[in-house]
PDB file of C-alpha atoms and ligand atoms in Angstrom:
ATOM      1  CA  MET A 267      -7.278  -2.076   6.360  1.00 85.00           C
ATOM      2  CA  LYS A 268      -4.108  -1.957   4.257  1.00 93.00           C
ATOM      3  CA  LEU A 269      -1.858  -5.001   4.314  1.00 97.00           C
ATOM      4  CA  GLY A 270       1.486  -4.901   2.569  1.00 98.00           C
ATOM      5  CA  VAL A 271       4.274  -7.336   1.748  1.00 98.00           C
ATOM      6  CA  LEU A 272       7.682  -5.656   1.592  1.00 98.00           C
ATOM      7  CA  ALA A 273       8.613  -6.100  -2.057  1.00 98.00           C
ATOM      8  CA  LEU A 274      12.356  -5.432  -2.283  1.00 98.00           C
ATOM      9  CA  GLN A 275      13.383  -9.089  -2.719  1.00 98.00           C
ATOM     10  CA  GLY A 276      12.033 -12.516  -1.789  1.00 98.00           C
ATOM     11  CA  ASP A 277       8.837 -14.553  -2.079  1.00 98.00           C
ATOM     12  CA  VAL A 278       6.436 -11.615  -2.121  1.00 98.00           C
ATOM     13  CA  ARG A 279       3.816 -13.096  -4.441  1.00 98.00           C
ATOM     14  CA  GLU A 280       3.378 -16.233  -2.328  1.00 98.00           C
ATOM     15  CA  HIS A 281       2.600 -14.159   0.787  1.00 98.00           C
ATOM     16  CA  ILE A 282       0.124 -12.024  -1.133  1.00 98.00           C
ATOM     17  CA  SER A 283      -1.664 -15.160  -2.380  1.00 97.00           C
ATOM     18  CA  ALA A 284      -1.776 -16.655   1.128  1.00 97.00           C
ATOM     19  CA  LEU A 285      -3.276 -13.440   2.532  1.00 97.00           C
ATOM     20  CA  ASN A 286      -5.765 -13.211  -0.315  1.00 95.00           C
ATOM     21  CA  GLU A 287      -6.835 -16.787   0.357  1.00 94.00           C
ATOM     22  CA  CYS A 288      -7.620 -15.754   3.961  1.00 92.00           C
ATOM     23  CA  GLY A 289      -9.849 -13.017   2.611  1.00 91.00           C
ATOM     24  CA  ALA A 290      -7.378 -10.219   3.322  1.00 93.00           C
ATOM     25  CA  GLU A 291      -6.418  -7.869   0.511  1.00 93.00           C
ATOM     26  CA  ALA A 292      -2.668  -7.287   0.316  1.00 97.00           C
ATOM     27  CA  PHE A 293      -0.285  -5.349  -1.892  1.00 97.00           C
ATOM     28  CA  PRO A 294       3.433  -5.357  -2.647  1.00 98.00           C
ATOM     29  CA  VAL A 295       4.927  -2.263  -0.952  1.00 98.00           C
ATOM     30  CA  ARG A 296       8.216  -0.537  -1.744  1.00 97.00           C
ATOM     31  CA  THR A 297       7.779   3.199  -1.202  1.00 98.00           C
ATOM     32  CA  ALA A 298       7.843   5.328   1.955  1.00 98.00           C
ATOM     33  CA  GLU A 299       4.343   6.541   1.197  1.00 97.00           C
ATOM     34  CA  GLU A 300       2.980   3.000   0.957  1.00 97.00           C
ATOM     35  CA  ILE A 301       4.757   1.895   4.131  1.00 98.00           C
ATOM     36  CA  SER A 302       3.632   4.953   6.127  1.00 97.00           C
ATOM     37  CA  THR A 303      -0.038   4.159   5.596  1.00 96.00           C
ATOM     38  CA  LEU A 304       0.026   0.395   6.217  1.00 97.00           C
ATOM     39  CA  ASP A 305      -2.038  -1.344   8.905  1.00 96.00           C
ATOM     40  CA  GLY A 306      -0.047  -4.580   8.657  1.00 98.00           C
ATOM     41  CA  LEU A 307       3.253  -5.671   7.108  1.00 98.00           C
ATOM     42  CA  ILE A 308       4.830  -8.949   6.012  1.00 98.00           C
ATOM     43  CA  LEU A 309       8.578  -9.361   5.592  1.00 98.00           C
ATOM     44  CA  PRO A 310       8.978 -12.259   3.152  1.00 98.00           C
ATOM     45  CA  GLY A 311      11.466 -15.082   2.914  1.00 98.00           C
ATOM     46  CA  GLY A 312      14.475 -14.365   0.732  1.00 97.00           C
ATOM     47  CA  GLU A 313      17.873 -12.994   1.592  1.00 97.00           C
ATOM     48  CA  SER A 314      17.927 -10.880   4.746  1.00 98.00           C
ATOM     49  CA  THR A 315      21.174  -9.044   3.905  1.00 98.00           C
ATOM     50  CA  THR A 316      19.847  -8.008   0.484  1.00 98.00           C
ATOM     51  CA  ILE A 317      16.483  -6.873   1.869  1.00 98.00           C
ATOM     52  CA  ALA A 318      18.186  -4.800   4.600  1.00 98.00           C
ATOM     53  CA  LYS A 319      20.630  -3.223   2.135  1.00 98.00           C
ATOM     54  CA  LEU A 320      17.875  -2.361  -0.330  1.00 98.00           C
ATOM     55  CA  ALA A 321      15.747  -0.894   2.478  1.00 98.00           C
ATOM     56  CA  ARG A 322      18.739   1.297   3.422  1.00 98.00           C
ATOM     57  CA  SER A 323      19.470   2.417  -0.095  1.00 98.00           C
ATOM     58  CA  PHE A 324      15.806   3.249  -0.807  1.00 97.00           C
ATOM     59  CA  GLY A 325      15.608   5.272   2.436  1.00 98.00           C
ATOM     60  CA  LEU A 326      13.016   2.914   3.946  1.00 98.00           C
ATOM     61  CA  PHE A 327      15.036   1.295   6.713  1.00 98.00           C
ATOM     62  CA  ASP A 328      14.338   3.688   9.605  1.00 98.00           C
ATOM     63  CA  LEU A 329      10.720   4.104   8.570  1.00 98.00           C
ATOM     64  CA  ILE A 330      10.114   0.341   8.680  1.00 98.00           C
ATOM     65  CA  ALA A 331      12.014  -0.100  11.962  1.00 98.00           C
ATOM     66  CA  GLY A 332      10.093   2.808  13.482  1.00 98.00           C
ATOM     67  CA  ARG A 333       6.686   1.574  12.373  1.00 98.00           C
ATOM     68  CA  ILE A 334       7.356  -1.899  13.823  1.00 98.00           C
ATOM     69  CA  LYS A 335       8.430  -0.334  17.131  1.00 98.00           C
ATOM     70  CA  GLU A 336       5.278   1.827  17.190  1.00 97.00           C
ATOM     71  CA  GLY A 337       3.189  -1.361  17.080  1.00 97.00           C
ATOM     72  CA  LEU A 338       2.535  -2.070  13.398  1.00 98.00           C
ATOM     73  CA  PRO A 339       1.353  -5.715  13.175  1.00 98.00           C
ATOM     74  CA  THR A 340       4.226  -7.414  11.366  1.00 98.00           C
ATOM     75  CA  TYR A 341       4.936 -11.010  10.336  1.00 98.00           C
ATOM     76  CA  GLY A 342       8.311 -12.211   9.067  1.00 98.00           C
ATOM     77  CA  SER A 343       9.029 -15.632   7.562  1.00 98.00           C
ATOM     78  CA  CYS A 344      12.605 -16.951   7.426  1.00 98.00           C
ATOM     79  CA  ALA A 345      14.654 -13.951   6.186  1.00 98.00           C
ATOM     80  CA  GLY A 346      11.768 -11.938   7.660  1.00 98.00           C
ATOM     81  CA  MET A 347      12.436 -13.485  11.081  1.00 98.00           C
ATOM     82  CA  ILE A 348      16.104 -12.492  10.792  1.00 98.00           C
ATOM     83  CA  LEU A 349      15.078  -8.931   9.924  1.00 98.00           C
ATOM     84  CA  LEU A 350      12.838  -8.743  13.009  1.00 98.00           C
ATOM     85  CA  ALA A 351      15.457  -9.979  15.476  1.00 98.00           C
ATOM     86  CA  ASN A 352      16.903  -7.452  17.905  1.00 98.00           C
ATOM     87  CA  GLU A 353      20.138  -9.472  17.853  1.00 98.00           C
ATOM     88  CA  LEU A 354      21.814 -11.888  15.413  1.00 98.00           C
ATOM     89  CA  VAL A 355      24.223 -14.772  15.790  1.00 97.00           C
ATOM     90  CA  ASP A 356      26.267 -15.609  12.658  1.00 95.00           C
ATOM     91  CA  GLY A 357      24.939 -12.610  10.767  1.00 95.00           C
ATOM     92  CA  ALA A 358      26.964 -11.208   7.871  1.00 96.00           C
ATOM     93  CA  VAL A 359      29.543  -8.591   8.854  1.00 96.00           C
ATOM     94  CA  GLY A 360      27.691  -5.353   9.609  1.00 95.00           C
ATOM     95  CA  GLN A 361      24.290  -6.947   8.924  1.00 97.00           C
ATOM     96  CA  GLU A 362      21.471  -4.705  10.095  1.00 98.00           C
ATOM     97  CA  THR A 363      18.007  -5.720  11.250  1.00 98.00           C
ATOM     98  CA  PHE A 364      14.820  -3.699  11.713  1.00 98.00           C
ATOM     99  CA  GLY A 365      14.353  -5.309  15.132  1.00 98.00           C
ATOM    100  CA  GLY A 366      11.135  -5.367  17.136  1.00 98.00           C
ATOM    101  CA  LEU A 367      11.422  -8.926  18.417  1.00 98.00           C
ATOM    102  CA  ASP A 368      13.391  -9.247  21.646  1.00 98.00           C
ATOM    103  CA  VAL A 369      15.231 -12.415  20.675  1.00 98.00           C
ATOM    104  CA  LYS A 370      18.601 -13.536  19.441  1.00 98.00           C
ATOM    105  CA  VAL A 371      18.270 -15.287  16.060  1.00 98.00           C
ATOM    106  CA  ARG A 372      20.881 -17.606  14.581  1.00 97.00           C
ATOM    107  CA  ARG A 373      21.132 -17.211  10.832  1.00 97.00           C
ATOM    108  CA  ASN A 374      21.484 -20.374   8.663  1.00 94.00           C
ATOM    109  CA  ALA A 375      21.132 -22.289  11.936  1.00 95.00           C
ATOM    110  CA  PHE A 376      20.451 -25.821  10.712  1.00 91.00           C
ATOM    111  CA  GLY A 377      23.818 -26.303   9.048  1.00 82.00           C
ATOM    112  CA  ARG A 378      24.687 -27.836   5.705  1.00 67.00           C
ATOM    113  CA  GLN A 379      23.428 -31.382   6.267  1.00 59.00           C
ATOM    114  CA  VAL A 380      19.881 -30.239   6.972  1.00 68.00           C
ATOM    115  CA  ASP A 381      19.993 -27.074   4.918  1.00 81.00           C
ATOM    116  CA  SER A 382      16.462 -27.542   3.635  1.00 91.00           C
ATOM    117  CA  PHE A 383      13.857 -29.926   5.003  1.00 93.00           C
ATOM    118  CA  GLU A 384      10.178 -30.294   5.801  1.00 95.00           C
ATOM    119  CA  THR A 385       8.497 -31.533   8.935  1.00 96.00           C
ATOM    120  CA  ASP A 386       5.136 -31.472  10.707  1.00 97.00           C
ATOM    121  CA  LEU A 387       5.107 -29.199  13.740  1.00 97.00           C
ATOM    122  CA  PRO A 388       2.546 -28.387  16.403  1.00 98.00           C
ATOM    123  CA  PHE A 389       1.978 -24.619  16.249  1.00 98.00           C
ATOM    124  CA  GLU A 390       0.231 -23.115  19.263  1.00 98.00           C
ATOM    125  CA  GLY A 391      -3.069 -21.531  18.354  1.00 96.00           C
ATOM    126  CA  VAL A 392      -2.970 -23.008  14.831  1.00 97.00           C
ATOM    127  CA  GLY A 393      -2.593 -26.823  15.034  1.00 98.00           C
ATOM    128  CA  THR A 394      -0.122 -29.068  13.236  1.00 98.00           C
ATOM    129  CA  VAL A 395       1.469 -27.373  10.249  1.00 98.00           C
ATOM    130  CA  ARG A 396       3.779 -28.609   7.520  1.00 97.00           C
ATOM    131  CA  ALA A 397       6.903 -26.526   8.062  1.00 97.00           C
ATOM    132  CA  VAL A 398       9.255 -25.928   5.112  1.00 97.00           C
ATOM    133  CA  PHE A 399      12.758 -24.851   6.144  1.00 97.00           C
ATOM    134  CA  ILE A 400      15.141 -23.381   3.553  1.00 96.00           C
ATOM    135  CA  ARG A 401      18.539 -22.281   4.897  1.00 95.00           C
ATOM    136  CA  ALA A 402      16.502 -21.258   7.882  1.00 97.00           C
ATOM    137  CA  PRO A 403      17.329 -19.420  11.074  1.00 97.00           C
ATOM    138  CA  TRP A 404      16.171 -20.457  14.542  1.00 98.00           C
ATOM    139  CA  VAL A 405      15.637 -18.494  17.722  1.00 98.00           C
ATOM    140  CA  GLU A 406      18.676 -18.947  19.917  1.00 97.00           C
ATOM    141  CA  THR A 407      17.386 -17.144  23.030  1.00 97.00           C
ATOM    142  CA  THR A 408      14.206 -15.310  23.937  1.00 97.00           C
ATOM    143  CA  ASN A 409      13.767 -12.473  26.399  1.00 96.00           C
ATOM    144  CA  PRO A 410      10.709 -12.059  28.649  1.00 96.00           C
ATOM    145  CA  GLY A 411       7.562 -11.156  26.758  1.00 96.00           C
ATOM    146  CA  VAL A 412       8.319 -13.448  23.830  1.00 98.00           C
ATOM    147  CA  GLN A 413       5.927 -16.350  23.363  1.00 98.00           C
ATOM    148  CA  ILE A 414       7.227 -19.538  21.730  1.00 98.00           C
ATOM    149  CA  LEU A 415       4.593 -20.963  19.368  1.00 98.00           C
ATOM    150  CA  ALA A 416       6.548 -23.813  17.737  1.00 98.00           C
ATOM    151  CA  SER A 417       9.908 -25.521  18.192  1.00 98.00           C
ATOM    152  CA  VAL A 418      12.059 -28.101  16.450  1.00 96.00           C
ATOM    153  CA  GLU A 419      14.144 -30.614  18.350  1.00 93.00           C
ATOM    154  CA  ILE A 420      17.660 -31.188  17.015  1.00 88.00           C
ATOM    155  CA  GLU A 421      19.895 -33.661  18.838  1.00 87.00           C
ATOM    156  CA  GLY A 422      17.786 -33.436  21.976  1.00 93.00           C
ATOM    157  CA  VAL A 423      17.752 -29.636  22.070  1.00 94.00           C
ATOM    158  CA  SER A 424      14.591 -27.692  21.409  1.00 96.00           C
ATOM    159  CA  HIS A 425      14.928 -24.626  19.177  1.00 97.00           C
ATOM    160  CA  PRO A 426      12.060 -22.152  18.813  1.00 98.00           C
ATOM    161  CA  VAL A 427      11.033 -21.668  15.179  1.00 98.00           C
ATOM    162  CA  ALA A 428       7.843 -19.637  15.625  1.00 98.00           C
ATOM    163  CA  VAL A 429       7.587 -16.791  18.121  1.00 98.00           C
ATOM    164  CA  ARG A 430       5.356 -13.872  18.892  1.00 98.00           C
ATOM    165  CA  GLN A 431       5.844 -10.710  20.884  1.00 98.00           C
ATOM    166  CA  GLY A 432       2.805  -8.443  20.899  1.00 96.00           C
ATOM    167  CA  ASN A 433       2.463  -7.023  17.390  1.00 97.00           C
ATOM    168  CA  VAL A 434       5.297  -9.110  15.926  1.00 98.00           C
ATOM    169  CA  LEU A 435       5.110 -12.708  14.642  1.00 98.00           C
ATOM    170  CA  ALA A 436       8.021 -14.634  13.108  1.00 98.00           C
ATOM    171  CA  THR A 437       8.532 -18.123  11.713  1.00 98.00           C
ATOM    172  CA  SER A 438      11.792 -19.769  10.640  1.00 98.00           C
ATOM    173  CA  PHE A 439       9.826 -21.666   8.035  1.00 98.00           C
ATOM    174  CA  HIS A 440       7.697 -20.709   5.016  1.00 98.00           C
ATOM    175  CA  PRO A 441       3.945 -21.293   5.407  1.00 97.00           C
ATOM    176  CA  GLU A 442       3.510 -19.234   2.219  1.00 97.00           C
ATOM    177  CA  LEU A 443       4.995 -22.115   0.204  1.00 96.00           C
ATOM    178  CA  THR A 444       2.660 -24.876   1.378  1.00 96.00           C
ATOM    179  CA  GLY A 445      -0.781 -23.755   0.224  1.00 93.00           C
ATOM    180  CA  ASP A 446      -1.920 -23.982   3.868  1.00 96.00           C
ATOM    181  CA  ASN A 447      -2.823 -20.458   4.899  1.00 97.00           C
ATOM    182  CA  ARG A 448      -3.575 -21.062   8.603  1.00 98.00           C
ATOM    183  CA  VAL A 449      -0.482 -19.197   9.836  1.00 98.00           C
ATOM    184  CA  HIS A 450      -1.444 -16.186   7.706  1.00 98.00           C
ATOM    185  CA  ARG A 451      -4.962 -16.487   9.058  1.00 97.00           C
ATOM    186  CA  TYR A 452      -3.511 -16.484  12.595  1.00 97.00           C
ATOM    187  CA  PHE A 453      -1.637 -13.270  11.732  1.00 98.00           C
ATOM    188  CA  VAL A 454      -4.772 -11.677  10.351  1.00 96.00           C
ATOM    189  CA  THR A 455      -7.094 -12.707  13.172  1.00 95.00           C
ATOM    190  CA  GLU A 456      -4.752 -12.518  16.178  1.00 95.00           C
ATOM    191  CA  LEU A 457      -2.416  -9.643  15.333  1.00 96.00           C
ATOM    192  CA  LEU A 458      -4.654  -7.547  13.114  1.00 90.00           C
ATOM    193  CA  ARG A 459      -7.631  -7.946  15.427  1.00 75.00           C
ATOM    194  CA  GLY A 460     -10.789  -6.441  14.036  1.00 53.00           C
ATOM    195  CA  VAL A 461     -10.097  -7.310  10.409  1.00 44.00           C
ATOM    196  CA  SER A 462     -13.028  -9.215   8.984  1.00 41.00           C
ATOM    197  CA  THR A 463     -12.113 -12.267   6.965  1.00 40.00           C
ATOM    198  CA  HIS A 464     -14.339 -13.968   4.435  1.00 40.00           C
ATOM    199  CA  SER A 465     -14.178 -17.361   6.109  1.00 38.00           C
TER     200      SER A 465
HETATM  201  N1  LIG B 818      19.389 -17.738   4.797  1.00 64.67           N
HETATM  202  C1  LIG B 818      18.574 -16.624   4.360  1.00 64.67           C
HETATM  203  C2  LIG B 818      19.013 -15.315   5.001  1.00 64.67           C
HETATM  204  O1  LIG B 818      19.897 -15.280   5.767  1.00 64.67           O
HETATM  205  C3  LIG B 818      17.106 -16.866   4.707  1.00 64.67           C
HETATM  206  C4  LIG B 818      16.576 -17.974   3.847  1.00 64.67           C
HETATM  207  C5  LIG B 818      15.116 -17.875   3.524  1.00 64.67           C
HETATM  208  O2  LIG B 818      14.449 -16.839   3.702  1.00 64.67           O
HETATM  209  N2  LIG B 818      14.626 -18.954   2.980  1.00 64.67           N
HETATM  210  O3  LIG B 818      18.462 -14.298   4.709  1.00 64.67           O
END
């Protein structure tokens, strides 16, 4: 079982540590050969426009998009969620996404006042998690087939911040920064079914 974290930009090392702590071996990936042979992929937090541009210029963009569409288990946190969205609101001009998640995602959704914050959130199938938001997106609308796993309420309106659709999982927040690896464990056990973990 080969697990990779896309290592073009962003918090790659933190995701690798979180996966390792769940007993899953993971590697930074940045070549077509590495990506072609993966059994699972993480798109890290960082800057979605930069990651997409680098994927284009290294000739990896269509390969990644294609593998996700074929069913590659994939998890994206924050910028990773943006990259998985089929549609964006407030994206940069011409911003591309790999897609795979049939949702509309609003980039930098929380606005300036609450740019970065932390809160405890109930996460379906995981329990209460400490969610760290850093210039985070949220899910604006979901299409049928998308399961909402966690939401944040802002001014009386509930905004999904963790969603799953089949092989694709996305969170607006960064579980890789908290030292709590239960969301990564959920990815490993629920999306990469059949992988044996050490605990
Ligand atoms: N705002 C960033 C983007 O649009 C995402 C921030 C993050 O990953 N912490 O890519």
